[in-house]
Amino acid sequence: MSLTHDFITSSSATIAATLCKRLEEIRLSKNISQAELASQAGVSRSTMTRIADGKSISLDSFIRVVKALGLADHLAALLPDPEVRPVELVRHEGRHRRRASGKRKTSEPWSWGDEGDDA
């Protein structure tokens, strides 16, 4: 079963279902029963049934099952490393960002004749 999916245009429910189906396929390829994996992961058997059915589960349960399957090293690939690039460190004078900047107020566009009559 090929579980390729376009995560860019998919809904969050579709992505969750696809990830759960992938977990189920990995479980089956490792020849582990739902009950055994549930015990190893510390989740309920019904959680394993939800995974098999492609239904959403909690993030905590997802992480527990991924770790129990020996795939914890793949969790880092879910999000890029937010470490600042060296060019950004130079731009910010060696300081790391601690918060996002607020939205800047847009000023009225300048046009000829708007300056005050100072003469």
Coordinates of C-alpha atoms in Angstrom, one line a residue:
M1 CA 0.0 0.0 0.0
S2 CA 1.5 3.3 -1.1
L3 CA 0.8 6.1 1.3
T4 CA 2.0 9.1 -0.6
H5 CA 0.0 12.3 0.0
D6 CA 0.3 16.0 -0.8
F7 CA 0.6 17.5 2.7
I8 CA 0.6 21.0 1.3
T9 CA -2.9 21.0 0.0
S10 CA -4.4 18.4 2.4
S11 CA -6.6 19.2 5.4
S12 CA -5.2 18.6 8.9
A13 CA -7.7 15.7 9.2
T14 CA -6.4 14.1 6.0
I15 CA -2.8 14.5 7.1
A16 CA -3.5 13.0 10.5
A17 CA -5.3 10.0 8.9
T18 CA -2.3 9.5 6.5
L19 CA 0.2 9.5 9.4
C20 CA -1.9 7.1 11.4
K21 CA -2.2 4.8 8.4
R22 CA 1.6 4.9 8.0
L23 CA 2.0 4.0 11.7
E24 CA -0.3 1.0 11.1
E25 CA 1.7 -0.1 8.1
I26 CA 4.9 0.1 10.0
R27 CA 3.4 -1.9 12.9
L28 CA 2.3 -4.6 10.5
S29 CA 5.7 -4.7 8.7
K30 CA 7.3 -5.3 12.1
N31 CA 4.8 -8.0 12.9
I32 CA 3.7 -6.4 16.2
S33 CA 0.2 -6.9 17.4
Q34 CA -2.0 -3.9 18.4
A35 CA -2.1 -5.1 22.0
E36 CA 1.7 -5.6 22.2
L37 CA 2.4 -2.1 20.7
A38 CA -0.2 -0.5 22.9
S39 CA 1.5 -2.0 26.0
Q40 CA 4.9 -0.9 24.8
A41 CA 3.7 2.6 24.0
G42 CA 1.6 3.0 27.2
V43 CA -1.5 3.8 25.3
S44 CA -4.9 2.0 25.2
R45 CA -5.9 -0.7 22.8
S46 CA -8.6 1.6 21.5
T47 CA -5.9 4.1 20.5
M48 CA -4.3 1.4 18.4
T49 CA -7.7 0.7 16.8
R50 CA -8.1 4.4 16.0
I51 CA -4.6 4.4 14.4
A52 CA -5.5 1.3 12.3
D53 CA -8.7 3.1 11.2
G54 CA -6.8 6.2 10.2
K55 CA -8.6 8.3 12.9
S56 CA -6.9 11.1 14.7
I57 CA -5.2 10.5 18.1
S58 CA -3.6 12.9 20.5
L59 CA -0.1 14.2 19.9
D60 CA 1.1 12.5 23.1
S61 CA -0.2 9.1 21.9
F62 CA 1.3 9.6 18.4
I63 CA 4.8 10.3 20.0
R64 CA 4.5 7.3 22.3
V65 CA 3.7 5.0 19.4
V66 CA 6.4 6.4 17.2
K67 CA 8.9 5.9 20.0
A68 CA 7.7 2.3 20.7
L69 CA 8.2 1.5 17.0
G70 CA 11.8 2.7 17.3
L71 CA 11.2 5.7 15.1
A72 CA 12.0 8.5 17.6
D73 CA 14.9 9.7 15.5
H74 CA 12.4 10.5 12.7
L75 CA 10.5 13.0 14.9
A76 CA 13.1 15.7 14.3
A77 CA 12.3 15.6 10.6
L78 CA 8.8 16.8 11.2
L79 CA 9.9 20.4 11.7
P80 CA 13.0 22.3 10.4
D81 CA 15.6 23.3 12.9
P82 CA 14.9 27.0 13.8
E83 CA 18.5 27.8 14.6
V84 CA 19.4 31.2 13.2
R85 CA 21.7 31.2 10.2
P86 CA 25.2 32.8 10.6
V87 CA 24.1 35.7 8.3
E88 CA 21.1 36.4 10.6
L89 CA 23.4 36.5 13.6
V90 CA 25.5 39.2 11.9
R91 CA 22.4 41.1 11.0
H92 CA 21.2 41.0 14.6
E93 CA 24.6 41.7 16.0
G94 CA 25.1 38.2 17.5
R95 CA 21.8 38.3 19.4
H96 CA 19.2 35.5 19.1
R97 CA 15.6 36.5 18.5
R98 CA 13.4 36.1 21.6
R99 CA 10.1 37.3 20.1
A100 CA 8.5 38.1 16.9
S101 CA 8.2 41.7 15.8
G102 CA 4.8 43.4 15.8
K103 CA 3.1 44.6 12.8
R104 CA 4.4 48.0 11.7
K105 CA 2.0 50.9 11.2
T106 CA 1.8 52.0 7.7
S107 CA 2.2 55.7 7.2
E108 CA 0.2 57.8 4.7
P109 CA 1.9 57.7 1.3
W110 CA 3.8 61.0 0.7
S111 CA 2.9 63.0 -2.4
W112 CA 3.9 66.4 -3.8
G113 CA 2.2 69.3 -2.2
D114 CA 1.6 67.6 1.1
E115 CA 4.4 69.5 2.9
G116 CA 3.2 72.4 5.0
D117 CA 3.4 76.0 3.8
D118 CA 6.5 77.1 5.7
A119 CA 7.1 80.1 3.4

